[in-house]
Coordinates of N, CA and C in Angstrom, one line a residue:
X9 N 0.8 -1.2 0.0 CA 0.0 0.0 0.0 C 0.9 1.2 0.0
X10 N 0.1 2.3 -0.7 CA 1.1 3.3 -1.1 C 1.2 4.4 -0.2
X11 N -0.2 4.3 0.6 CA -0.4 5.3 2.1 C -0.5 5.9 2.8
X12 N -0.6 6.2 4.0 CA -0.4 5.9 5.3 C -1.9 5.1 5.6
X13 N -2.2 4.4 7.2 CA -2.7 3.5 7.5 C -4.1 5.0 7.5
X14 N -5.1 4.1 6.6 CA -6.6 5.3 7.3 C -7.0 5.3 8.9
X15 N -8.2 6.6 9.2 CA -8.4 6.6 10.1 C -9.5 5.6 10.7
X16 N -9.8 5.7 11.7 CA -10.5 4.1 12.2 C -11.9 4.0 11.4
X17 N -12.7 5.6 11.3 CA -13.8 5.9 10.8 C -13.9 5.8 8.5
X18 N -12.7 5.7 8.5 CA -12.2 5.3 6.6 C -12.3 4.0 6.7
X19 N -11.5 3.5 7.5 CA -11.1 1.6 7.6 C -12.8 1.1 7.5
X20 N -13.9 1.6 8.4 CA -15.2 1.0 8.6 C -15.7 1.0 7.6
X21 N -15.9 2.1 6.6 CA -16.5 2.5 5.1 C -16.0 1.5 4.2
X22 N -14.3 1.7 4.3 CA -13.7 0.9 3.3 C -14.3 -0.8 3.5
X23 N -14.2 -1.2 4.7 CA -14.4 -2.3 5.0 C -16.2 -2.6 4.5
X24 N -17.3 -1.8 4.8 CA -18.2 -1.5 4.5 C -18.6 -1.9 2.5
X25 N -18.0 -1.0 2.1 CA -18.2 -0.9 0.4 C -17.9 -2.3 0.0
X26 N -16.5 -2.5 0.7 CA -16.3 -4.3 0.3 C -17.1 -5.6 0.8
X27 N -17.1 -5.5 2.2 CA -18.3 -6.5 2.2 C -19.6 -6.4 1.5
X28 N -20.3 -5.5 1.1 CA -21.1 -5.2 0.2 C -20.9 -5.2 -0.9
X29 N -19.9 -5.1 -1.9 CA -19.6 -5.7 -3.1 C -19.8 -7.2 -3.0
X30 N -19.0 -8.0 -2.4 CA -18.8 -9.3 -2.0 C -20.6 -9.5 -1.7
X31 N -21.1 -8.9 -0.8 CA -22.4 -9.9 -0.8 C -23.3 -9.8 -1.6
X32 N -23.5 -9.0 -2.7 CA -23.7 -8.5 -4.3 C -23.2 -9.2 -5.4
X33 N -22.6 -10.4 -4.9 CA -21.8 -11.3 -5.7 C -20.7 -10.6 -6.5
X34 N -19.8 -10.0 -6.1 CA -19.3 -8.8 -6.7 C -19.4 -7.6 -7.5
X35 N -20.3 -7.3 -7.2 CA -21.1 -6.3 -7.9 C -20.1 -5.0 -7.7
X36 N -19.7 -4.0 -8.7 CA -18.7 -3.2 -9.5 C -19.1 -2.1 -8.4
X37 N -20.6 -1.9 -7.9 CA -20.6 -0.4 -7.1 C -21.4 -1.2 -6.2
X38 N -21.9 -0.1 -5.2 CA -22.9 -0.3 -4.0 C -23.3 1.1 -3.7
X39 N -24.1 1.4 -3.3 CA -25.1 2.3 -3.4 C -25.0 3.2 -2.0
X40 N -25.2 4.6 -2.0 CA -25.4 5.5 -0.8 C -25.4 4.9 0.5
X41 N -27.4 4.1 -0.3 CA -27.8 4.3 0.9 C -27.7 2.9 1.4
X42 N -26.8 1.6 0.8 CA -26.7 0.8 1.4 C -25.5 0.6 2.3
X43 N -24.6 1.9 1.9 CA -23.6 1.9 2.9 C -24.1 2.6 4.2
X44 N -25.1 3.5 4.1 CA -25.4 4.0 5.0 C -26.6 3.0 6.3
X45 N -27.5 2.0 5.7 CA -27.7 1.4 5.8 C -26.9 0.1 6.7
X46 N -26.1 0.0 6.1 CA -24.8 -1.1 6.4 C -24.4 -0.8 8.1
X47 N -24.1 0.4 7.8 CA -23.1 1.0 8.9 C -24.5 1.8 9.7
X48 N -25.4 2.0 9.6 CA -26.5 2.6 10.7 C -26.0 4.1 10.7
X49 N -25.9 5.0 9.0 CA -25.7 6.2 9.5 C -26.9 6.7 8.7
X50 N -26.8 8.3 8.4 CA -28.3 8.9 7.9 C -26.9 8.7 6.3
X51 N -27.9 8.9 5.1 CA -27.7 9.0 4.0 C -26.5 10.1 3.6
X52 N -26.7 11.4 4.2 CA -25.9 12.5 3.8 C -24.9 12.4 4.6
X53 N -24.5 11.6 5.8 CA -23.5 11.3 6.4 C -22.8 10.7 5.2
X54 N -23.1 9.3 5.0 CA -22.5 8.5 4.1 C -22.4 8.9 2.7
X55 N -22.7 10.0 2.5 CA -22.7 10.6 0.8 C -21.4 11.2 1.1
X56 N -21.6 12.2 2.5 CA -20.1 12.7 2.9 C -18.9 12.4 2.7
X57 N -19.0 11.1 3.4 CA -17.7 10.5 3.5 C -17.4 9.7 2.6
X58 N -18.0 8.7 1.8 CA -17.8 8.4 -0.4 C -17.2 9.8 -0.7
X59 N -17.8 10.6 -0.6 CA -17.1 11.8 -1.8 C -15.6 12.4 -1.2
X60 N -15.5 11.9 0.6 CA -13.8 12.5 1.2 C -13.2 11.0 0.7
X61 N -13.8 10.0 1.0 CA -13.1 8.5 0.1 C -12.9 8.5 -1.4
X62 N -13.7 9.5 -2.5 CA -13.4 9.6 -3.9 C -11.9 10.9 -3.6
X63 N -12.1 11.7 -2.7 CA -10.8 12.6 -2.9 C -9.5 12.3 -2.4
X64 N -10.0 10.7 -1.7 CA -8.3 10.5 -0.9 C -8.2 9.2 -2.1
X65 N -8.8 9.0 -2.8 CA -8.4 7.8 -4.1 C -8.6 6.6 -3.7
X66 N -9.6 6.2 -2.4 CA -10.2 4.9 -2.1 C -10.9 4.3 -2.8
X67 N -11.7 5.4 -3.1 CA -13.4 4.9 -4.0 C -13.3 5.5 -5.1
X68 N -14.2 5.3 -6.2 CA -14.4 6.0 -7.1 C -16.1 6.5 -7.4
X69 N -16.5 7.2 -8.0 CA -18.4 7.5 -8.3 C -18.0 6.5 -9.6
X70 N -19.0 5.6 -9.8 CA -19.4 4.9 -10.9 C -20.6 5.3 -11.2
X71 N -21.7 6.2 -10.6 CA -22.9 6.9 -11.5 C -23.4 7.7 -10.1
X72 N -24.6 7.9 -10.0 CA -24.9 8.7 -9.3 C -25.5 8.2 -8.3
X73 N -24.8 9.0 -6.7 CA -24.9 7.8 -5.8 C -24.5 6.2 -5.7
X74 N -23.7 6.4 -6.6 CA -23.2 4.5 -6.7 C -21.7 5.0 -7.1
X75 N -20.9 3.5 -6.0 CA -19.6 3.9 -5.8 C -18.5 2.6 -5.7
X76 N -17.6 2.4 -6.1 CA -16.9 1.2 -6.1 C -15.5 1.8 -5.4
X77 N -14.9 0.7 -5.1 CA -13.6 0.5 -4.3 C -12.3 0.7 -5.6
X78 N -11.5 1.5 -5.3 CA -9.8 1.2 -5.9 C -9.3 0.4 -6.1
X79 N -8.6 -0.3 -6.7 CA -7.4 -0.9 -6.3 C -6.7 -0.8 -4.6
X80 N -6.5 0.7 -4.4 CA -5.7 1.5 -3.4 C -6.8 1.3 -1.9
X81 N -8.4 1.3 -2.4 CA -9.2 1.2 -1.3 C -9.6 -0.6 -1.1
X82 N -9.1 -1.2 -2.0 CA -9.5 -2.6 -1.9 C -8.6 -3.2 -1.0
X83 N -7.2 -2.6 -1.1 CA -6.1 -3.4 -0.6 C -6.4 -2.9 1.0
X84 N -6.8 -1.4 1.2 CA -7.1 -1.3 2.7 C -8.2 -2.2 3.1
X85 N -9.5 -1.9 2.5 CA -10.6 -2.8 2.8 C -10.0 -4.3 3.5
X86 N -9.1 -5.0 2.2 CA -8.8 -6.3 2.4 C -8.0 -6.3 4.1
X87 N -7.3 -5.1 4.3 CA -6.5 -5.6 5.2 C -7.3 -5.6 6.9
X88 N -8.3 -5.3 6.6 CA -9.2 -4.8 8.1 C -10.2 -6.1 8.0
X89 N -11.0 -6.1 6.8 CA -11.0 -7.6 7.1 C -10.1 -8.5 7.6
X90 N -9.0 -9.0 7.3 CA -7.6 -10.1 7.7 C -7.6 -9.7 9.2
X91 N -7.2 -8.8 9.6 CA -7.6 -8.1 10.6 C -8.2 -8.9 11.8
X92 N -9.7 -8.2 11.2 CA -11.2 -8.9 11.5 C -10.8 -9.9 11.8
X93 N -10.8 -10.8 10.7 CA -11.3 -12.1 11.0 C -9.8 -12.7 11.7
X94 N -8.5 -12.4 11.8 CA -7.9 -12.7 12.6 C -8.2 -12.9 14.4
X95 N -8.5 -11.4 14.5 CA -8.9 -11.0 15.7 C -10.2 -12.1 16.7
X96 N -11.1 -12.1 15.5 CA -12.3 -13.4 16.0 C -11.9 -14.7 16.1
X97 N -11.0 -14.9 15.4 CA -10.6 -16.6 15.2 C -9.6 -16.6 16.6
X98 N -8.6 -15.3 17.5 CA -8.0 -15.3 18.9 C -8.7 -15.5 19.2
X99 N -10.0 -14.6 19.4 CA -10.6 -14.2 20.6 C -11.5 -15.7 21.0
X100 N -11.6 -16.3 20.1 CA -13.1 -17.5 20.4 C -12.1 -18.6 20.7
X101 N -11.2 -19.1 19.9 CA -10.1 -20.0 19.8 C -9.0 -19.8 20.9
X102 N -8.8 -18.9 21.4 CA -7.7 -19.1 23.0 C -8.1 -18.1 24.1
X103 N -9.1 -17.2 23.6 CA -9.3 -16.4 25.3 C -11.0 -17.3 25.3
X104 N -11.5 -18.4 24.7 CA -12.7 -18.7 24.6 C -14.0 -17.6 25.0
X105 N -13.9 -16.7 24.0 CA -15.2 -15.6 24.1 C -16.0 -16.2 23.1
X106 N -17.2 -16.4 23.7 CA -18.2 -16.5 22.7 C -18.7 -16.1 21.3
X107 N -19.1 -16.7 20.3 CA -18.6 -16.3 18.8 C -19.6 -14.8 18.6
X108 N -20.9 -15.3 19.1 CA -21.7 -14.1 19.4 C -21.4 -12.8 19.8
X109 N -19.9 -12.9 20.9 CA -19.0 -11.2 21.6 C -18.3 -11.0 20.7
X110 N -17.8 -12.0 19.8 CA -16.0 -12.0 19.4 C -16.4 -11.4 18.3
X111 N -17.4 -11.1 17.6 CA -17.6 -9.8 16.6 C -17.0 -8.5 16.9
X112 N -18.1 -8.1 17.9 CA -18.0 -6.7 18.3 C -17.0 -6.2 18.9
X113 N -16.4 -7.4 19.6 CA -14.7 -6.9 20.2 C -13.9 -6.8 18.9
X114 N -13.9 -7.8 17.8 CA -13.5 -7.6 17.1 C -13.5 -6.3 16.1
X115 N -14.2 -5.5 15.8 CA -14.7 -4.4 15.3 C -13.9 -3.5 15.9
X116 N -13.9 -3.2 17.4 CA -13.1 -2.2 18.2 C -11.6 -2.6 18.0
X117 N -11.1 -3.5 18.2 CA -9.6 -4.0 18.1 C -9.1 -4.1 17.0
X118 N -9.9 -4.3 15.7 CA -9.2 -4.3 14.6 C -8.4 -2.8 13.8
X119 N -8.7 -1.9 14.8 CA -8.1 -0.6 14.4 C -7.1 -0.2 15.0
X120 N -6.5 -1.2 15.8 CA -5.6 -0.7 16.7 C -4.3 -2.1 16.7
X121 N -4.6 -2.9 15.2 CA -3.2 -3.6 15.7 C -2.7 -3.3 14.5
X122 N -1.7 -3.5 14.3 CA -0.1 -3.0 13.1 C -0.7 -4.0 11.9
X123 N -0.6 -3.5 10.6 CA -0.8 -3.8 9.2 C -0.6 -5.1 8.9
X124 N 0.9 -4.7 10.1 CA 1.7 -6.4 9.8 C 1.4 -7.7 10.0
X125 N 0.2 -7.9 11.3 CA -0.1 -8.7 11.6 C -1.2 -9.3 10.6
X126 N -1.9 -8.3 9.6 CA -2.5 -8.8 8.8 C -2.0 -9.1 7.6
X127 N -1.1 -9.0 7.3 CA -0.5 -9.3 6.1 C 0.0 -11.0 5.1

């Protein structure tokens, strides 16, 4: 990645637009208001932050209100996933937290460990 690491509130979007591609069977954009939806914010929040994600070169507008991931925002997306799902697969597997907790802890923790661990 070409960089620096986003801020915790980029990582959630980024991570956001891509799980949403992915559950769209790959589908090329995803829409306002399903990110806004996704993430539980109001619509003009999420239009906000797509158009500060089209100016930092995450995302791109593919039509109106419909928005796809970079290359540059795929590789972050990907790495917060790895992240994620690292984080869940400790938490349940050696501190035994329930699969049901090891989400949400997961979510908070995954913005706070080093790139490298996901790599």
């Amino acid at each position: 990645m070409t960089s620096p690491r986003p801020s915790p509130a980029v990582q959630d979007y980024l991570k956001c637009v891509y799980v949403l591609e992915e559950e769209s069977a790959g589908a090329a954009s995803v829409s306002t208001s399903q990110v806004a939806g996704w993430l539980g914010v109001t619509s003009p929040s999420a239009s906000s932050m797509l158009k500060r994600l089209t100016g930092l070169g995450f995302v791109r507008q593919i039509g109106r209100g419909e928005f796809g991931l970079t290359d540059e925002g795929r590789a972050h997306a990907l790495q917060v996933v790895r992240l994620h799902r690292l984080l869940e697969t400790f938490l349940v597997e050696r501190l035994g937290v329930p699969l049901e907790d090891a989400h949400g802890e997961a979510e908070v923790l995954e913005h706070h460990l080093s790139e490298e661990l996901g790599a």
